[in-house]
mmJSON file of the N, C-alpha and C atoms, coordinates in Angstrom:
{"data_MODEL":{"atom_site":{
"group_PDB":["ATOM","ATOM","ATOM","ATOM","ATOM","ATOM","ATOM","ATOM","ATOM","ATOM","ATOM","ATOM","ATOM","ATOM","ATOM","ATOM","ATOM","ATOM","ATOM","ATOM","ATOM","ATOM","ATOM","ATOM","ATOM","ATOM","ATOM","ATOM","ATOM","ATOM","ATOM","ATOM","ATOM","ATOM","ATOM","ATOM","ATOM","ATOM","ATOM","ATOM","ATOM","ATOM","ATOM","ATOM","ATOM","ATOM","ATOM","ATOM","ATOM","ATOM","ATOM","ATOM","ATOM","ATOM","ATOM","ATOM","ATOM","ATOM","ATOM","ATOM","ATOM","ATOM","ATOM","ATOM","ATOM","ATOM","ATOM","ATOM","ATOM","ATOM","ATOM","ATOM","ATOM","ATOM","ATOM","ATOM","ATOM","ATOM","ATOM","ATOM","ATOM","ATOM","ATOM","ATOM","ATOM","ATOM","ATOM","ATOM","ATOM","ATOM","ATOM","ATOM","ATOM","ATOM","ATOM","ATOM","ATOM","ATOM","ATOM","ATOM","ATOM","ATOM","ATOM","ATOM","ATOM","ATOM","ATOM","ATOM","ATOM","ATOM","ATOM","ATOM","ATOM","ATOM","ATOM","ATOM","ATOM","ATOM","ATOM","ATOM","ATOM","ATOM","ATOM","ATOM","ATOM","ATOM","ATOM","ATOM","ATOM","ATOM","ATOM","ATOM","ATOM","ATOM","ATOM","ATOM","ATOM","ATOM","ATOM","ATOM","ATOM","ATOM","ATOM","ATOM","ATOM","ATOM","ATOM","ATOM","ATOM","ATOM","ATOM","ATOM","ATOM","ATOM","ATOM","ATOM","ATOM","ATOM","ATOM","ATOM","ATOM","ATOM","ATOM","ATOM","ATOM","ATOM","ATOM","ATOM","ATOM","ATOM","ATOM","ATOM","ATOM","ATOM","ATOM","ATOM","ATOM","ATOM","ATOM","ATOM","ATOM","ATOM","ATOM"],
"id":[1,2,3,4,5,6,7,8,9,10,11,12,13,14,15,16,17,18,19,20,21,22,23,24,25,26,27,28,29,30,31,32,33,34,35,36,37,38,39,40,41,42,43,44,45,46,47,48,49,50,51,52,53,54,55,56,57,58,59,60,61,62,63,64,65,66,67,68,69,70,71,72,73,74,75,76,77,78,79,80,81,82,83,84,85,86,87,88,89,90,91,92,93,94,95,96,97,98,99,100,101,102,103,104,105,106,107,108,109,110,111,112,113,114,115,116,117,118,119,120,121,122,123,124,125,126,127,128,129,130,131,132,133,134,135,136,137,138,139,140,141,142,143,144,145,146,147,148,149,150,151,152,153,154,155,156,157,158,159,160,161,162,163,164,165,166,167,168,169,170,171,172,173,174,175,176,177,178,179,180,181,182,183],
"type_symbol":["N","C","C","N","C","C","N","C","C","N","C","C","N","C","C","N","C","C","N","C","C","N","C","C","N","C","C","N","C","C","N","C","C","N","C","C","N","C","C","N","C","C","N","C","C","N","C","C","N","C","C","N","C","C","N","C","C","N","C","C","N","C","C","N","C","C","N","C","C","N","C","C","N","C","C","N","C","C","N","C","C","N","C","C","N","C","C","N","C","C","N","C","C","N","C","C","N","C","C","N","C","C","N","C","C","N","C","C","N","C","C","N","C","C","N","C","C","N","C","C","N","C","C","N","C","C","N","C","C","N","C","C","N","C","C","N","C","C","N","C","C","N","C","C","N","C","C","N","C","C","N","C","C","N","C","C","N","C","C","N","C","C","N","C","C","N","C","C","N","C","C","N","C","C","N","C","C","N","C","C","N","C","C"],
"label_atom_id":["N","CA","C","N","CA","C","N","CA","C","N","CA","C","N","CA","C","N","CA","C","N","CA","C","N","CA","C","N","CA","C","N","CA","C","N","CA","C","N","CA","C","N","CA","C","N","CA","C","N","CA","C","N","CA","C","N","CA","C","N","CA","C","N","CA","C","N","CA","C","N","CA","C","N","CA","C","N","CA","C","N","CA","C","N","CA","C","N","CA","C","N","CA","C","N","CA","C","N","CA","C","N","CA","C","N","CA","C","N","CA","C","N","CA","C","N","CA","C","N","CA","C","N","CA","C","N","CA","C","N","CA","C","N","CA","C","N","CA","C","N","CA","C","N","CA","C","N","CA","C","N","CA","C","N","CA","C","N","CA","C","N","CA","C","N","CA","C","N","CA","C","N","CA","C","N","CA","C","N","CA","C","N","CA","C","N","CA","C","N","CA","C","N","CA","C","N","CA","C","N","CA","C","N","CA","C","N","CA","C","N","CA","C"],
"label_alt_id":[null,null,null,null,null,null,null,null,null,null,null,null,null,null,null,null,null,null,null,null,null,null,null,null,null,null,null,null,null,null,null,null,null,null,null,null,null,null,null,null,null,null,null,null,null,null,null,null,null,null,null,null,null,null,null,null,null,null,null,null,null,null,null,null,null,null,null,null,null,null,null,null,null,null,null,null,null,null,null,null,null,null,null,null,null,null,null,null,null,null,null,null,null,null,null,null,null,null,null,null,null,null,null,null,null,null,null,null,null,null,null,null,null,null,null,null,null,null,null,null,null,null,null,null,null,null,null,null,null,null,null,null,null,null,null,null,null,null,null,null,null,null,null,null,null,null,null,null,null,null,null,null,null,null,null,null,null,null,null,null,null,null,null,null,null,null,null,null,null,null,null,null,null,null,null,null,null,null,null,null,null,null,null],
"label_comp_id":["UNK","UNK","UNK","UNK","UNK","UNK","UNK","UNK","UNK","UNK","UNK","UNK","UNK","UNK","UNK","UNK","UNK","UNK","UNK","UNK","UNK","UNK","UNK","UNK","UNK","UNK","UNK","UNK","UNK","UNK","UNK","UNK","UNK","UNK","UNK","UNK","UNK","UNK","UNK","UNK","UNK","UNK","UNK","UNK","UNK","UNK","UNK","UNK","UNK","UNK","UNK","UNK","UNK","UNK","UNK","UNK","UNK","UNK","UNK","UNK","UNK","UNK","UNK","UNK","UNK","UNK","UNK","UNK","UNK","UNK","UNK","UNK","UNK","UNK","UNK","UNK","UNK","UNK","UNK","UNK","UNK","UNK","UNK","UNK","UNK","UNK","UNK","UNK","UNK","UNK","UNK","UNK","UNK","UNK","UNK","UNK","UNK","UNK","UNK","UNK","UNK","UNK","UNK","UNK","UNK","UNK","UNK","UNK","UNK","UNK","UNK","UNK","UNK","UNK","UNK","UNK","UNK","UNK","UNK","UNK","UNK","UNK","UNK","UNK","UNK","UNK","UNK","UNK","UNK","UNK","UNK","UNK","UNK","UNK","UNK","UNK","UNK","UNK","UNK","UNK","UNK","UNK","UNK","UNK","UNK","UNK","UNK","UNK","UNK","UNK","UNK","UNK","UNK","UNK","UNK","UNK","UNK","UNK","UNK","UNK","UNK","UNK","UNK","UNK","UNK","UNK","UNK","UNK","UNK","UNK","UNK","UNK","UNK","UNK","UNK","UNK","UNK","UNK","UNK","UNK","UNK","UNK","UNK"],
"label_asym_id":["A","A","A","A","A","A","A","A","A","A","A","A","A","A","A","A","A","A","A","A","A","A","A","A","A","A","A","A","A","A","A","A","A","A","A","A","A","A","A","A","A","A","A","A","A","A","A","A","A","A","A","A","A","A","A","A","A","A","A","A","A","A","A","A","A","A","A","A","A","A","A","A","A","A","A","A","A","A","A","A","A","A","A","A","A","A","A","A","A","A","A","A","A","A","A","A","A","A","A","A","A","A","A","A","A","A","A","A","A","A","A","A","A","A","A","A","A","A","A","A","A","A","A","A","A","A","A","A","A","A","A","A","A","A","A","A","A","A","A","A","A","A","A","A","A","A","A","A","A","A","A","A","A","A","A","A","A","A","A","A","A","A","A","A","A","A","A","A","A","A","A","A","A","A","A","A","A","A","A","A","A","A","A"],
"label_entity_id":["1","1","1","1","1","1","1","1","1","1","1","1","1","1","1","1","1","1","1","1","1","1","1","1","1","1","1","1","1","1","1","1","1","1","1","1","1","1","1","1","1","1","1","1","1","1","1","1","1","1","1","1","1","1","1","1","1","1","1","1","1","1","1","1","1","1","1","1","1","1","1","1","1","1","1","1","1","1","1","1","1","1","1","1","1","1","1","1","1","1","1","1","1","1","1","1","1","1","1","1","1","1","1","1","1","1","1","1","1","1","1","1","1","1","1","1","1","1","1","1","1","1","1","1","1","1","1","1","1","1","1","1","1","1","1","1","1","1","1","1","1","1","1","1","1","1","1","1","1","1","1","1","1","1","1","1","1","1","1","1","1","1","1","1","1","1","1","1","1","1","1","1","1","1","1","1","1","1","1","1","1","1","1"],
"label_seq_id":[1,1,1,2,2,2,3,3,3,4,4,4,5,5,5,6,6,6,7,7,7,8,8,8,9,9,9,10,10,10,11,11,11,12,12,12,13,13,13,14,14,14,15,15,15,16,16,16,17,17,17,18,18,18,19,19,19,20,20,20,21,21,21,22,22,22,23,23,23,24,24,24,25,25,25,26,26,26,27,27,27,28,28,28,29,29,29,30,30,30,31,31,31,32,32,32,33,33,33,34,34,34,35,35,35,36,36,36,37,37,37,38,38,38,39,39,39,40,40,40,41,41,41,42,42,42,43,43,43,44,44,44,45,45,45,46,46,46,47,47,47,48,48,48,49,49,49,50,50,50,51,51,51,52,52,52,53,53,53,54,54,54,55,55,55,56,56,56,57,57,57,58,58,58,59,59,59,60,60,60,61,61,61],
"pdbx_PDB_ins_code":[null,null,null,null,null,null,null,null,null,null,null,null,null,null,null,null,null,null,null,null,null,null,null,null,null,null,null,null,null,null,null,null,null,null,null,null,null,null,null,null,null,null,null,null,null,null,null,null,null,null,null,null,null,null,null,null,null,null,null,null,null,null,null,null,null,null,null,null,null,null,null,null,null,null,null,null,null,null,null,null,null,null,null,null,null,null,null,null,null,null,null,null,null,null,null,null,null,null,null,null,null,null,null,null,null,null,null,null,null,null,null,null,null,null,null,null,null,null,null,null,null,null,null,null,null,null,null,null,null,null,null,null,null,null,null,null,null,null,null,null,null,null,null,null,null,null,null,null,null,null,null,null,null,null,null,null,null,null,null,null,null,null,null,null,null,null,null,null,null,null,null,null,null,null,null,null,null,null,null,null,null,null,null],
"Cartn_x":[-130.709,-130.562,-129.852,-128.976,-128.441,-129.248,-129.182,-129.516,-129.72,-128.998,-128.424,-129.456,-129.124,-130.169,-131.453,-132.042,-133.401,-133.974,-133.396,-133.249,-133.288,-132.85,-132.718,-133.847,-134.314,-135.05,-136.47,-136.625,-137.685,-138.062,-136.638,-136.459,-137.006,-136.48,-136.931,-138.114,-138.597,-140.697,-141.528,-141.654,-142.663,-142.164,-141.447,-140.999,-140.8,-140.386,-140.834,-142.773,-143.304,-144.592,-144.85,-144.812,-145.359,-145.052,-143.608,-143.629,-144.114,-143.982,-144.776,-146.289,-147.179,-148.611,-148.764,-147.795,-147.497,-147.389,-146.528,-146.201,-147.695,-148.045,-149.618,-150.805,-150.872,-151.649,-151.773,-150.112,-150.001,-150.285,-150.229,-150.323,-151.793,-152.754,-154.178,-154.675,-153.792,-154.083,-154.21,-153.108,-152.64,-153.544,-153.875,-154.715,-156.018,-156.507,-158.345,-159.01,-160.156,-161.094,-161.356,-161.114,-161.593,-160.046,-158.999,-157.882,-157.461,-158.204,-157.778,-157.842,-159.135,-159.299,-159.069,-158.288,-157.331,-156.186,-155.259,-154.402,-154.511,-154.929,-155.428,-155.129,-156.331,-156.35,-155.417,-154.367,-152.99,-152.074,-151.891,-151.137,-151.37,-152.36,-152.88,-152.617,-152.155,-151.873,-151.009,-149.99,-149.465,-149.961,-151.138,-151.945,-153.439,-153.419,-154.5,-154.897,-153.928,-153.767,-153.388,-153.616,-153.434,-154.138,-154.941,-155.117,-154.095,-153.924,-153.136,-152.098,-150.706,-150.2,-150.675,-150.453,-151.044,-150.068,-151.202,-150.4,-149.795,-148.566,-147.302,-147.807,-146.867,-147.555,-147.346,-146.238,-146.491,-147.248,-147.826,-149.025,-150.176,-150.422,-151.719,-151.437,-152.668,-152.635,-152.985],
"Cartn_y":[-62.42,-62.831,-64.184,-63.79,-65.676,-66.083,-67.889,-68.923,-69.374,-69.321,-69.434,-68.386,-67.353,-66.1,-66.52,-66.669,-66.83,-67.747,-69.161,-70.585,-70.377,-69.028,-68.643,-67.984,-67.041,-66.461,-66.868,-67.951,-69.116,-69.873,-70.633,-71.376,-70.392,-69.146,-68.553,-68.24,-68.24,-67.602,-68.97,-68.975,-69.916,-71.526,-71.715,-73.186,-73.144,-72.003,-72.284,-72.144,-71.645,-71.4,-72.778,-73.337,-74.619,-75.6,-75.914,-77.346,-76.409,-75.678,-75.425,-75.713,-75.357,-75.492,-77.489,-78.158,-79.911,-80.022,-79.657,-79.844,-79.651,-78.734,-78.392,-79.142,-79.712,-80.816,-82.272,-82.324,-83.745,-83.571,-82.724,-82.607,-82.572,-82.029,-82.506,-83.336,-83.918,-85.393,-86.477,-86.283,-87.184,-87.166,-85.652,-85.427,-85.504,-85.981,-85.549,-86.842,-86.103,-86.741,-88.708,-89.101,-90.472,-91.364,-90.625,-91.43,-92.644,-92.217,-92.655,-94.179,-94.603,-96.253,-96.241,-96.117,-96.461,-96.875,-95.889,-96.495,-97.284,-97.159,-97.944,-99.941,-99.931,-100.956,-101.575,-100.359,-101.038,-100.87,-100.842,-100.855,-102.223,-102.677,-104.245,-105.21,-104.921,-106.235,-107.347,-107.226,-108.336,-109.033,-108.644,-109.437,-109.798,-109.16,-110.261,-112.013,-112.734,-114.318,-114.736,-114.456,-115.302,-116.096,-116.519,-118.226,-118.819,-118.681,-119.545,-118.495,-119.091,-118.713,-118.514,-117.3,-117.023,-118.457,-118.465,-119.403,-118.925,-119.883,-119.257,-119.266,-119.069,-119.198,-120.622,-120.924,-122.687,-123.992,-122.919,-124.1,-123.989,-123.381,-122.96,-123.828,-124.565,-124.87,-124.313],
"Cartn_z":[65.807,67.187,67.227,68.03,68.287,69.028,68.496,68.775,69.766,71.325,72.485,72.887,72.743,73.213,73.456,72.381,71.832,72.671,72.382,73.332,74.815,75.135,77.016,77.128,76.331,76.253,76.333,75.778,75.582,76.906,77.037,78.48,79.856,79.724,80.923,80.999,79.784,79.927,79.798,78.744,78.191,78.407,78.883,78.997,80.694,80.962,82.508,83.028,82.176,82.73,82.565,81.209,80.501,81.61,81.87,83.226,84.077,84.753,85.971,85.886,84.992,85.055,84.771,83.945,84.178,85.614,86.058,87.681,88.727,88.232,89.355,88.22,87.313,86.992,87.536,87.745,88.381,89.523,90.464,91.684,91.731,91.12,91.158,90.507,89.858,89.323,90.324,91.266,92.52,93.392,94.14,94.923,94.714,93.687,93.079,93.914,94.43,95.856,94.993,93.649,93.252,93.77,94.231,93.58,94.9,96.039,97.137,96.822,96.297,96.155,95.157,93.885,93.291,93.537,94.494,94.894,96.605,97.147,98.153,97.403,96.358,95.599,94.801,94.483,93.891,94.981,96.189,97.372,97.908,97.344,97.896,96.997,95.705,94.798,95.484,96.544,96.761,97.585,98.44,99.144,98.582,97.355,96.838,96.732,96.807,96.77,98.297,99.604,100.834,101.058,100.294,100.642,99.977,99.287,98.353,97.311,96.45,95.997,94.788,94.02,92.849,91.466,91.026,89.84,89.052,88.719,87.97,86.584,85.627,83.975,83.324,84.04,84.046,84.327,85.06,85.57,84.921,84.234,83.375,81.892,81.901,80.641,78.986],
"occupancy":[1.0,1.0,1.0,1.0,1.0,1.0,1.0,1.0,1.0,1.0,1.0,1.0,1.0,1.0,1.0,1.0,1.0,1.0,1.0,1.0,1.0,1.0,1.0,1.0,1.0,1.0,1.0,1.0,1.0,1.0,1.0,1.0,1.0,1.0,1.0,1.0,1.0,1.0,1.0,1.0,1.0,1.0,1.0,1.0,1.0,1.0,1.0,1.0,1.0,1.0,1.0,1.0,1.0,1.0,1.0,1.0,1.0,1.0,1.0,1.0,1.0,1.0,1.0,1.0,1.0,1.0,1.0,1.0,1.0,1.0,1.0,1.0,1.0,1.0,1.0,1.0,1.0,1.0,1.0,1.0,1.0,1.0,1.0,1.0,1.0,1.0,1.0,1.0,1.0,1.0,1.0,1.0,1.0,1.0,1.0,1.0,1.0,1.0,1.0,1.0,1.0,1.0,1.0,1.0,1.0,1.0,1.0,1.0,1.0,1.0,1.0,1.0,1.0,1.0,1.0,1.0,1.0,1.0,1.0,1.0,1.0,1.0,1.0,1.0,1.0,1.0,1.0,1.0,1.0,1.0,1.0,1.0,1.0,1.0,1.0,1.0,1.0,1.0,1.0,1.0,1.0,1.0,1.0,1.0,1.0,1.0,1.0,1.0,1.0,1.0,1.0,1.0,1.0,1.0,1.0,1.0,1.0,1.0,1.0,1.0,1.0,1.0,1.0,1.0,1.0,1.0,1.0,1.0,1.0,1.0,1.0,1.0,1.0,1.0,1.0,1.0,1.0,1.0,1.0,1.0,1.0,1.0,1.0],
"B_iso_or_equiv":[0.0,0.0,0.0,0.0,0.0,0.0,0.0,0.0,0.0,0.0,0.0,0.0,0.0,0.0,0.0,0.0,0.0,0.0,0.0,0.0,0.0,0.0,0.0,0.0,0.0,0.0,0.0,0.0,0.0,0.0,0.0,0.0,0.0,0.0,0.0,0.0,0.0,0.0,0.0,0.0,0.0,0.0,0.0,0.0,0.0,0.0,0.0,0.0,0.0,0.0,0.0,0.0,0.0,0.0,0.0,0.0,0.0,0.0,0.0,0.0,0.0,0.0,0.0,0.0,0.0,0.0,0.0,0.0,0.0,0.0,0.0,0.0,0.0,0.0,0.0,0.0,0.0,0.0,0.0,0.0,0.0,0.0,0.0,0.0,0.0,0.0,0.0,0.0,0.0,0.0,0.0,0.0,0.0,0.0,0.0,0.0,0.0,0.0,0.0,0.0,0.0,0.0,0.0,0.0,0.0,0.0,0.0,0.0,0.0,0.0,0.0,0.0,0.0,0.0,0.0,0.0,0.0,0.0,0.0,0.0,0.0,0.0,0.0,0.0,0.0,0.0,0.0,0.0,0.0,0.0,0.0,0.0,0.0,0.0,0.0,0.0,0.0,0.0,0.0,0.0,0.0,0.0,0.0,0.0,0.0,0.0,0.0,0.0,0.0,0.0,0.0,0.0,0.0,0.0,0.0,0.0,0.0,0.0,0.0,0.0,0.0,0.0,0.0,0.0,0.0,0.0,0.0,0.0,0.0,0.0,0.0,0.0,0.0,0.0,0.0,0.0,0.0,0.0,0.0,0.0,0.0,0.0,0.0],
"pdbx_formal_charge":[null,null,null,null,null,null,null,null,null,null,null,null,null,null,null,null,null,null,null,null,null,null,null,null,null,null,null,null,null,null,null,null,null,null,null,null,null,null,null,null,null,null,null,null,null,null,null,null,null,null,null,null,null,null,null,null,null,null,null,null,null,null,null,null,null,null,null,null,null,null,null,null,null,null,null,null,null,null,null,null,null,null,null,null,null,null,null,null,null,null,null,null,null,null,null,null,null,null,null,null,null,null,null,null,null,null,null,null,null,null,null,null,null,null,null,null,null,null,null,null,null,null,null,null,null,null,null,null,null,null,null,null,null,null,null,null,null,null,null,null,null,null,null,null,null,null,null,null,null,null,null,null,null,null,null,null,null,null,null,null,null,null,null,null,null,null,null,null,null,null,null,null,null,null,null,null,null,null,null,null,null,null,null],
"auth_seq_id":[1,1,1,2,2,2,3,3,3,4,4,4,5,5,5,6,6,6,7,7,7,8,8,8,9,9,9,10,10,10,11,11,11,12,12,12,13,13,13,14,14,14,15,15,15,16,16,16,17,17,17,18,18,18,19,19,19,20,20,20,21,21,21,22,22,22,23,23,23,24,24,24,25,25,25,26,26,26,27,27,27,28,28,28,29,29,29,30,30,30,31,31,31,32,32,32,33,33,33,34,34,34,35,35,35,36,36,36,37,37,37,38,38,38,39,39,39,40,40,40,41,41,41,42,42,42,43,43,43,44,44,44,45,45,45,46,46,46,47,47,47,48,48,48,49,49,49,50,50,50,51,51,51,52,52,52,53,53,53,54,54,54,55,55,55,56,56,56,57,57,57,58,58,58,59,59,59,60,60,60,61,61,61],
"auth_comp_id":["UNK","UNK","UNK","UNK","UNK","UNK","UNK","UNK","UNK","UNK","UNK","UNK","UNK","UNK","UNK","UNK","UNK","UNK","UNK","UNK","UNK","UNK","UNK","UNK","UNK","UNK","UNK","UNK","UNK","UNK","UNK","UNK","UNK","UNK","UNK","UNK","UNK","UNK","UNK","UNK","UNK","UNK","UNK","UNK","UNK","UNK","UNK","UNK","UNK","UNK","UNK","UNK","UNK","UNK","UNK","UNK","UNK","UNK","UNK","UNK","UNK","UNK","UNK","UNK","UNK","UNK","UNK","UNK","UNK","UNK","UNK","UNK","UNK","UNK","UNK","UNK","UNK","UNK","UNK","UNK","UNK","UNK","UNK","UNK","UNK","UNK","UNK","UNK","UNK","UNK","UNK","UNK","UNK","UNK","UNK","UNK","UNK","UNK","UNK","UNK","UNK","UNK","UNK","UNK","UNK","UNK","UNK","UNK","UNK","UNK","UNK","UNK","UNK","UNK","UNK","UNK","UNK","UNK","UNK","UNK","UNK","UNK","UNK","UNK","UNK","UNK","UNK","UNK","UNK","UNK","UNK","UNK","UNK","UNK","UNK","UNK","UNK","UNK","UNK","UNK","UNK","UNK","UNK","UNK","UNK","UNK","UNK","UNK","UNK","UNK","UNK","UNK","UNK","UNK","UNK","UNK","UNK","UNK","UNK","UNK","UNK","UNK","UNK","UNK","UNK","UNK","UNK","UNK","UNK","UNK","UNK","UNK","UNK","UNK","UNK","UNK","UNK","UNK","UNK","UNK","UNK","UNK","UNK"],
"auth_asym_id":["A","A","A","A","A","A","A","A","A","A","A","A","A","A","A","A","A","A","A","A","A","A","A","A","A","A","A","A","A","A","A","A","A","A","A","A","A","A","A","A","A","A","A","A","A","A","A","A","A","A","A","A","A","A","A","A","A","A","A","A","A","A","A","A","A","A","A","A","A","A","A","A","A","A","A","A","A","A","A","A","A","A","A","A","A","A","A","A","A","A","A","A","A","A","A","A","A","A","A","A","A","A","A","A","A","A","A","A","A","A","A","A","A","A","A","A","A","A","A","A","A","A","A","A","A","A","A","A","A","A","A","A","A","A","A","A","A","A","A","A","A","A","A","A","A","A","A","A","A","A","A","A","A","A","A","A","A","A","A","A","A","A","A","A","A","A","A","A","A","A","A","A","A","A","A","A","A","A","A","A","A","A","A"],
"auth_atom_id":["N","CA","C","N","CA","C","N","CA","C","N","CA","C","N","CA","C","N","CA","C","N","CA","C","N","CA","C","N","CA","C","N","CA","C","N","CA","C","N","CA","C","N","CA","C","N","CA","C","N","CA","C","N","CA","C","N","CA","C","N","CA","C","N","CA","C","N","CA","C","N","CA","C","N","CA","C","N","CA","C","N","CA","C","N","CA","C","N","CA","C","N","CA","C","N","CA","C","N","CA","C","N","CA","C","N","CA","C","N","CA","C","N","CA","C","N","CA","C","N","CA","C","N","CA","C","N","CA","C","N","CA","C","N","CA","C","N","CA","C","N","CA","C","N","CA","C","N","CA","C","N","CA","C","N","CA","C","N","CA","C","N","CA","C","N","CA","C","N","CA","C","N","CA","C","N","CA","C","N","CA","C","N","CA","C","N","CA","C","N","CA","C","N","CA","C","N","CA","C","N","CA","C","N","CA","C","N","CA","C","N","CA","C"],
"pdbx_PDB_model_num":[1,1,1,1,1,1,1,1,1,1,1,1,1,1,1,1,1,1,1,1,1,1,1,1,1,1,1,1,1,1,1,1,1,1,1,1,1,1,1,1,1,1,1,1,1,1,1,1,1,1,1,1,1,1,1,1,1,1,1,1,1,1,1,1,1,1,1,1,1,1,1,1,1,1,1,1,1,1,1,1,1,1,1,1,1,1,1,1,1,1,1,1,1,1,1,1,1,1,1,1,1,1,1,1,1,1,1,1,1,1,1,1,1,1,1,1,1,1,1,1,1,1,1,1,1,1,1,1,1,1,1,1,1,1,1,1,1,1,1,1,1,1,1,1,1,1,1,1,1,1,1,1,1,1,1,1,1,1,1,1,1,1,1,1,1,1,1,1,1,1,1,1,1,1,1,1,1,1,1,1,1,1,1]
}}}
């Protein structure tokens, strides 16, 4: 069997099932009922410091 063949042959079954079932992992990775205040909480990193400006790395001794 050629090479090319085989390689299409592959690509069209088992390498399409394989990312597809990645694809609907991430998608319930994203959606799973803990993730909301996760990202909620990293949607807020730049307003963590309004009192004051976060300190630079220079200013730290």
């Amino acid at each position: 069997m050629e090479e090319y063949t085989l390689l299409r042959q592959f690509a069209d079954s088992w390498m399409l099932l394989l990312l597809f079932s990645v694809f609907v992992g991430i998608i319930i990775w994203v959606f799973r009922p803990g993730a909301s205040k996760e990202y909620k909480d990293t949607a807020n990193i730049p307003f963590r410091h309004q009192d004051k400006p976060a300190e630079s790395k220079e200013a730290r001794p």
